[in-house]
């Protein structure tokens, strides 16, 4: 696993999300939504909605859910599973480590939640 610095812990308040672009295996940027849930835990999921192909980091975060701003699909940031239609496919989730004030994300391995 290769973790990359995605952001700092102070960059996100609880129930907030932000877009970061991390370096993919082939060098291409990978859009990732870093989400801080209501409990203050950090999560990383693909920033691209599996239904509408728009940025999830632009959506609202409530508890452990992020809502796509375009059609209202909601995804569990812990699993990537959709919990609200119209999305029916999960989005990839990535491992997260917090070291000091840095939020680190690993996008190199096979993400959970992808299908």
mmCIF file with all atom_site columns, N, CA, C and O in Angstrom, residues 21-55:
data_model
loop_
_atom_site.group_PDB
_atom_site.id
_atom_site.type_symbol
_atom_site.label_atom_id
_atom_site.label_alt_id
_atom_site.label_comp_id
_atom_site.label_asym_id
_atom_site.label_entity_id
_atom_site.label_seq_id
_atom_site.pdbx_PDB_ins_code
_atom_site.Cartn_x
_atom_site.Cartn_y
_atom_site.Cartn_z
_atom_site.occupancy
_atom_site.B_iso_or_equiv
_atom_site.pdbx_formal_charge
_atom_site.auth_seq_id
_atom_site.auth_comp_id
_atom_site.auth_asym_id
_atom_site.auth_atom_id
_atom_site.pdbx_PDB_model_num
ATOM 1   N N  . UNK A 1 21 ? -7.165  15.419 -5.739  1.00 0.00 ? 21 UNK A N  1
ATOM 2   C CA . UNK A 1 21 ? -6.709  14.586 -6.848  1.00 0.00 ? 21 UNK A CA 1
ATOM 3   C C  . UNK A 1 21 ? -5.392  13.960 -6.433  1.00 0.00 ? 21 UNK A C  1
ATOM 4   O O  . UNK A 1 21 ? -4.430  14.666 -6.136  1.00 0.00 ? 21 UNK A O  1
ATOM 5   N N  . UNK A 1 22 ? -5.387  12.633 -6.408  1.00 0.00 ? 22 UNK A N  1
ATOM 6   C CA . UNK A 1 22 ? -4.194  11.897 -6.011  1.00 0.00 ? 22 UNK A CA 1
ATOM 7   C C  . UNK A 1 22 ? -3.587  11.233 -7.238  1.00 0.00 ? 22 UNK A C  1
ATOM 8   O O  . UNK A 1 22 ? -4.271  11.023 -8.249  1.00 0.00 ? 22 UNK A O  1
ATOM 9   N N  . UNK A 1 23 ? -2.295  10.895 -7.140  1.00 0.00 ? 23 UNK A N  1
ATOM 10  C CA . UNK A 1 23 ? -1.590  10.286 -8.262  1.00 0.00 ? 23 UNK A CA 1
ATOM 11  C C  . UNK A 1 23 ? -1.945  8.817  -8.380  1.00 0.00 ? 23 UNK A C  1
ATOM 12  O O  . UNK A 1 23 ? -1.689  8.035  -7.463  1.00 0.00 ? 23 UNK A O  1
ATOM 13  N N  . UNK A 1 24 ? -2.534  8.443  -9.522  1.00 0.00 ? 24 UNK A N  1
ATOM 14  C CA . UNK A 1 24 ? -2.866  7.053  -9.786  1.00 0.00 ? 24 UNK A CA 1
ATOM 15  C C  . UNK A 1 24 ? -1.640  6.246  -10.162 1.00 0.00 ? 24 UNK A C  1
ATOM 16  O O  . UNK A 1 24 ? -0.549  6.797  -10.367 1.00 0.00 ? 24 UNK A O  1
ATOM 17  N N  . UNK A 1 25 ? -1.818  4.945  -10.249 1.00 0.00 ? 25 UNK A N  1
ATOM 18  C CA . UNK A 1 25 ? -0.719  4.033  -10.579 1.00 0.00 ? 25 UNK A CA 1
ATOM 19  C C  . UNK A 1 25 ? -0.057  4.431  -11.890 1.00 0.00 ? 25 UNK A C  1
ATOM 20  O O  . UNK A 1 25 ? 1.162   4.389  -12.024 1.00 0.00 ? 25 UNK A O  1
ATOM 21  N N  . UNK A 1 26 ? -0.851  4.839  -12.872 1.00 0.00 ? 26 UNK A N  1
ATOM 22  C CA . UNK A 1 26 ? -0.317  5.212  -14.181 1.00 0.00 ? 26 UNK A CA 1
ATOM 23  C C  . UNK A 1 26 ? 0.083   6.681  -14.262 1.00 0.00 ? 26 UNK A C  1
ATOM 24  O O  . UNK A 1 26 ? 0.423   7.181  -15.332 1.00 0.00 ? 26 UNK A O  1
ATOM 25  N N  . UNK A 1 27 ? 0.025   7.397  -13.140 1.00 0.00 ? 27 UNK A N  1
ATOM 26  C CA . UNK A 1 27 ? 0.388   8.806  -13.109 1.00 0.00 ? 27 UNK A CA 1
ATOM 27  C C  . UNK A 1 27 ? -0.773  9.749  -13.354 1.00 0.00 ? 27 UNK A C  1
ATOM 28  O O  . UNK A 1 27 ? -0.650  10.950 -13.157 1.00 0.00 ? 27 UNK A O  1
ATOM 29  N N  . UNK A 1 28 ? -1.902  9.213  -13.813 1.00 0.00 ? 28 UNK A N  1
ATOM 30  C CA . UNK A 1 28 ? -3.074  10.054 -14.056 1.00 0.00 ? 28 UNK A CA 1
ATOM 31  C C  . UNK A 1 28 ? -3.714  10.444 -12.730 1.00 0.00 ? 28 UNK A C  1
ATOM 32  O O  . UNK A 1 28 ? -3.727  9.658  -11.788 1.00 0.00 ? 28 UNK A O  1
ATOM 33  N N  . UNK A 1 29 ? -4.257  11.655 -12.642 1.00 0.00 ? 29 UNK A N  1
ATOM 34  C CA . UNK A 1 29 ? -4.917  12.075 -11.399 1.00 0.00 ? 29 UNK A CA 1
ATOM 35  C C  . UNK A 1 29 ? -6.197  11.277 -11.155 1.00 0.00 ? 29 UNK A C  1
ATOM 36  O O  . UNK A 1 29 ? -6.950  10.996 -12.078 1.00 0.00 ? 29 UNK A O  1
ATOM 37  N N  . UNK A 1 30 ? -6.412  10.911 -9.896  1.00 0.00 ? 30 UNK A N  1
ATOM 38  C CA . UNK A 1 30 ? -7.615  10.180 -9.488  1.00 0.00 ? 30 UNK A CA 1
ATOM 39  C C  . UNK A 1 30 ? -8.421  11.095 -8.569  1.00 0.00 ? 30 UNK A C  1
ATOM 40  O O  . UNK A 1 30 ? -7.931  11.492 -7.509  1.00 0.00 ? 30 UNK A O  1
ATOM 41  N N  . UNK A 1 31 ? -9.661  11.445 -8.969  1.00 0.00 ? 31 UNK A N  1
ATOM 42  C CA . UNK A 1 31 ? -10.480 12.302 -8.115  1.00 0.00 ? 31 UNK A CA 1
ATOM 43  C C  . UNK A 1 31 ? -11.042 11.519 -6.929  1.00 0.00 ? 31 UNK A C  1
ATOM 44  O O  . UNK A 1 31 ? -11.676 10.479 -7.098  1.00 0.00 ? 31 UNK A O  1
ATOM 45  N N  . UNK A 1 32 ? -10.779 12.027 -5.730  1.00 0.00 ? 32 UNK A N  1
ATOM 46  C CA . UNK A 1 32 ? -11.194 11.367 -4.492  1.00 0.00 ? 32 UNK A CA 1
ATOM 47  C C  . UNK A 1 32 ? -11.938 12.388 -3.634  1.00 0.00 ? 32 UNK A C  1
ATOM 48  O O  . UNK A 1 32 ? -11.500 13.534 -3.502  1.00 0.00 ? 32 UNK A O  1
ATOM 49  N N  . UNK A 1 33 ? -13.058 11.964 -3.065  1.00 0.00 ? 33 UNK A N  1
ATOM 50  C CA . UNK A 1 33 ? -13.770 12.784 -2.090  1.00 0.00 ? 33 UNK A CA 1
ATOM 51  C C  . UNK A 1 33 ? -13.305 12.347 -0.706  1.00 0.00 ? 33 UNK A C  1
ATOM 52  O O  . UNK A 1 33 ? -13.486 11.192 -0.322  1.00 0.00 ? 33 UNK A O  1
ATOM 53  N N  . UNK A 1 34 ? -12.670 13.255 0.011   1.00 0.00 ? 34 UNK A N  1
ATOM 54  C CA . UNK A 1 34 ? -12.319 12.992 1.402   1.00 0.00 ? 34 UNK A CA 1
ATOM 55  C C  . UNK A 1 34 ? -13.471 13.541 2.228   1.00 0.00 ? 34 UNK A C  1
ATOM 56  O O  . UNK A 1 34 ? -13.867 14.702 2.064   1.00 0.00 ? 34 UNK A O  1
ATOM 57  N N  . UNK A 1 35 ? -14.037 12.698 3.084   1.00 0.00 ? 35 UNK A N  1
ATOM 58  C CA . UNK A 1 35 ? -15.243 13.047 3.831   1.00 0.00 ? 35 UNK A CA 1
ATOM 59  C C  . UNK A 1 35 ? -14.968 12.883 5.322   1.00 0.00 ? 35 UNK A C  1
ATOM 60  O O  . UNK A 1 35 ? -14.394 11.878 5.746   1.00 0.00 ? 35 UNK A O  1
ATOM 61  N N  . UNK A 1 36 ? -15.401 13.849 6.082   1.00 0.00 ? 36 UNK A N  1
ATOM 62  C CA . UNK A 1 36 ? -15.362 13.735 7.550   1.00 0.00 ? 36 UNK A CA 1
ATOM 63  C C  . UNK A 1 36 ? -16.803 13.552 8.004   1.00 0.00 ? 36 UNK A C  1
ATOM 64  O O  . UNK A 1 36 ? -17.656 14.412 7.781   1.00 0.00 ? 36 UNK A O  1
ATOM 65  N N  . UNK A 1 37 ? -17.080 12.409 8.631   1.00 0.00 ? 37 UNK A N  1
ATOM 66  C CA . UNK A 1 37 ? -18.455 12.109 9.028   1.00 0.00 ? 37 UNK A CA 1
ATOM 67  C C  . UNK A 1 37 ? -18.829 12.853 10.317  1.00 0.00 ? 37 UNK A C  1
ATOM 68  O O  . UNK A 1 37 ? -18.023 13.600 10.881  1.00 0.00 ? 37 UNK A O  1
ATOM 69  N N  . UNK A 1 38 ? -20.054 12.645 10.765  1.00 0.00 ? 38 UNK A N  1
ATOM 70  C CA . UNK A 1 38 ? -20.568 13.354 11.940  1.00 0.00 ? 38 UNK A CA 1
ATOM 71  C C  . UNK A 1 38 ? -19.779 13.041 13.207  1.00 0.00 ? 38 UNK A C  1
ATOM 72  O O  . UNK A 1 38 ? -19.714 13.859 14.126  1.00 0.00 ? 38 UNK A O  1
ATOM 73  N N  . UNK A 1 39 ? -19.168 11.841 13.269  1.00 0.00 ? 39 UNK A N  1
ATOM 74  C CA . UNK A 1 39 ? -18.370 11.460 14.434  1.00 0.00 ? 39 UNK A CA 1
ATOM 75  C C  . UNK A 1 39 ? -16.941 11.985 14.370  1.00 0.00 ? 39 UNK A C  1
ATOM 76  O O  . UNK A 1 39 ? -16.154 11.767 15.289  1.00 0.00 ? 39 UNK A O  1
ATOM 77  N N  . UNK A 1 40 ? -16.583 12.633 13.250  1.00 0.00 ? 40 UNK A N  1
ATOM 78  C CA . UNK A 1 40 ? -15.237 13.166 13.090  1.00 0.00 ? 40 UNK A CA 1
ATOM 79  C C  . UNK A 1 40 ? -14.274 12.222 12.406  1.00 0.00 ? 40 UNK A C  1
ATOM 80  O O  . UNK A 1 40 ? -13.093 12.550 12.265  1.00 0.00 ? 40 UNK A O  1
ATOM 81  N N  . UNK A 1 41 ? -14.746 11.044 11.981  1.00 0.00 ? 41 UNK A N  1
ATOM 82  C CA . UNK A 1 41 ? -13.887 10.081 11.286  1.00 0.00 ? 41 UNK A CA 1
ATOM 83  C C  . UNK A 1 41 ? -13.736 10.467 9.818   1.00 0.00 ? 41 UNK A C  1
ATOM 84  O O  . UNK A 1 41 ? -14.661 11.011 9.208   1.00 0.00 ? 41 UNK A O  1
ATOM 85  N N  . UNK A 1 42 ? -12.570 10.158 9.261   1.00 0.00 ? 42 UNK A N  1
ATOM 86  C CA . UNK A 1 42 ? -12.269 10.492 7.873   1.00 0.00 ? 42 UNK A CA 1
ATOM 87  C C  . UNK A 1 42 ? -12.467 9.270  6.982   1.00 0.00 ? 42 UNK A C  1
ATOM 88  O O  . UNK A 1 42 ? -12.142 8.148  7.361   1.00 0.00 ? 42 UNK A O  1
ATOM 89  N N  . UNK A 1 43 ? -12.982 9.520  5.775   1.00 0.00 ? 43 UNK A N  1
ATOM 90  C CA . UNK A 1 43 ? -13.226 8.473  4.785   1.00 0.00 ? 43 UNK A CA 1
ATOM 91  C C  . UNK A 1 43 ? -12.799 9.003  3.427   1.00 0.00 ? 43 UNK A C  1
ATOM 92  O O  . UNK A 1 43 ? -12.774 10.220 3.201   1.00 0.00 ? 43 UNK A O  1
ATOM 93  N N  . UNK A 1 44 ? -12.500 8.082  2.506   1.00 0.00 ? 44 UNK A N  1
ATOM 94  C CA . UNK A 1 44 ? -12.157 8.470  1.138   1.00 0.00 ? 44 UNK A CA 1
ATOM 95  C C  . UNK A 1 44 ? -12.919 7.565  0.182   1.00 0.00 ? 44 UNK A C  1
ATOM 96  O O  . UNK A 1 44 ? -12.885 6.342  0.304   1.00 0.00 ? 44 UNK A O  1
ATOM 97  N N  . UNK A 1 45 ? -13.636 8.199  -0.746  1.00 0.00 ? 45 UNK A N  1
ATOM 98  C CA . UNK A 1 45 ? -14.399 7.474  -1.751  1.00 0.00 ? 45 UNK A CA 1
ATOM 99  C C  . UNK A 1 45 ? -14.121 8.115  -3.112  1.00 0.00 ? 45 UNK A C  1
ATOM 100 O O  . UNK A 1 45 ? -13.641 9.248  -3.187  1.00 0.00 ? 45 UNK A O  1
ATOM 101 N N  . UNK A 1 46 ? -14.455 7.393  -4.158  1.00 0.00 ? 46 UNK A N  1
ATOM 102 C CA . UNK A 1 46 ? -14.367 7.993  -5.483  1.00 0.00 ? 46 UNK A CA 1
ATOM 103 C C  . UNK A 1 46 ? -15.232 9.244  -5.497  1.00 0.00 ? 46 UNK A C  1
ATOM 104 O O  . UNK A 1 46 ? -16.339 9.260  -4.963  1.00 0.00 ? 46 UNK A O  1
ATOM 105 N N  . UNK A 1 47 ? -14.733 10.288 -6.109  1.00 0.00 ? 47 UNK A N  1
ATOM 106 C CA . UNK A 1 47 ? -15.493 11.531 -6.159  1.00 0.00 ? 47 UNK A CA 1
ATOM 107 C C  . UNK A 1 47 ? -16.582 11.500 -7.222  1.00 0.00 ? 47 UNK A C  1
ATOM 108 O O  . UNK A 1 47 ? -17.414 12.396 -7.284  1.00 0.00 ? 47 UNK A O  1
ATOM 109 N N  . UNK A 1 48 ? -16.614 10.468 -8.044  1.00 0.00 ? 48 UNK A N  1
ATOM 110 C CA . UNK A 1 48 ? -17.548 10.417 -9.165  1.00 0.00 ? 48 UNK A CA 1
ATOM 111 C C  . UNK A 1 48 ? -18.754 9.547  -8.831  1.00 0.00 ? 48 UNK A C  1
ATOM 112 O O  . UNK A 1 48 ? -18.626 8.348  -8.555  1.00 0.00 ? 48 UNK A O  1
ATOM 113 N N  . UNK A 1 49 ? -19.946 10.150 -8.860  1.00 0.00 ? 49 UNK A N  1
ATOM 114 C CA . UNK A 1 49 ? -21.189 9.419  -8.601  1.00 0.00 ? 49 UNK A CA 1
ATOM 115 C C  . UNK A 1 49 ? -21.356 8.317  -9.638  1.00 0.00 ? 49 UNK A C  1
ATOM 116 O O  . UNK A 1 49 ? -21.144 8.540  -10.833 1.00 0.00 ? 49 UNK A O  1
ATOM 117 N N  . UNK A 1 50 ? -21.738 7.141  -9.189  1.00 0.00 ? 50 UNK A N  1
ATOM 118 C CA . UNK A 1 50 ? -21.905 6.003  -10.103 1.00 0.00 ? 50 UNK A CA 1
ATOM 119 C C  . UNK A 1 50 ? -23.156 6.117  -10.954 1.00 0.00 ? 50 UNK A C  1
ATOM 120 O O  . UNK A 1 50 ? -23.345 5.361  -11.897 1.00 0.00 ? 50 UNK A O  1
ATOM 121 N N  . UNK A 1 51 ? -24.013 7.064  -10.656 1.00 0.00 ? 51 UNK A N  1
ATOM 122 C CA . UNK A 1 51 ? -25.225 7.266  -11.450 1.00 0.00 ? 51 UNK A CA 1
ATOM 123 C C  . UNK A 1 51 ? -25.089 8.461  -12.385 1.00 0.00 ? 51 UNK A C  1
ATOM 124 O O  . UNK A 1 51 ? -25.272 8.333  -13.580 1.00 0.00 ? 51 UNK A O  1
ATOM 125 N N  . UNK A 1 52 ? -24.767 9.621  -11.827 1.00 0.00 ? 52 UNK A N  1
ATOM 126 C CA . UNK A 1 52 ? -24.796 10.845 -12.611 1.00 0.00 ? 52 UNK A CA 1
ATOM 127 C C  . UNK A 1 52 ? -23.461 11.338 -13.112 1.00 0.00 ? 52 UNK A C  1
ATOM 128 O O  . UNK A 1 52 ? -23.399 12.337 -13.810 1.00 0.00 ? 52 UNK A O  1
ATOM 129 N N  . UNK A 1 53 ? -22.363 10.669 -12.735 1.00 0.00 ? 53 UNK A N  1
ATOM 130 C CA . UNK A 1 53 ? -21.021 11.054 -13.177 1.00 0.00 ? 53 UNK A CA 1
ATOM 131 C C  . UNK A 1 53 ? -20.681 12.505 -12.836 1.00 0.00 ? 53 UNK A C  1
ATOM 132 O O  . UNK A 1 53 ? -20.096 13.224 -13.641 1.00 0.00 ? 53 UNK A O  1
ATOM 133 N N  . UNK A 1 54 ? -21.067 12.934 -11.628 1.00 0.00 ? 54 UNK A N  1
ATOM 134 C CA . UNK A 1 54 ? -20.726 14.271 -11.145 1.00 0.00 ? 54 UNK A CA 1
ATOM 135 C C  . UNK A 1 54 ? -19.989 14.143 -9.813  1.00 0.00 ? 54 UNK A C  1
ATOM 136 O O  . UNK A 1 54 ? -19.950 13.069 -9.211  1.00 0.00 ? 54 UNK A O  1
ATOM 137 N N  . UNK A 1 55 ? -19.453 15.242 -9.350  1.00 0.00 ? 55 UNK A N  1
ATOM 138 C CA . UNK A 1 55 ? -18.624 15.258 -8.149  1.00 0.00 ? 55 UNK A CA 1
ATOM 139 C C  . UNK A 1 55 ? -19.436 15.066 -6.871  1.00 0.00 ? 55 UNK A C  1
ATOM 140 O O  . UNK A 1 55 ? -20.321 15.863 -6.560  1.00 0.00 ? 55 UNK A O  1
#
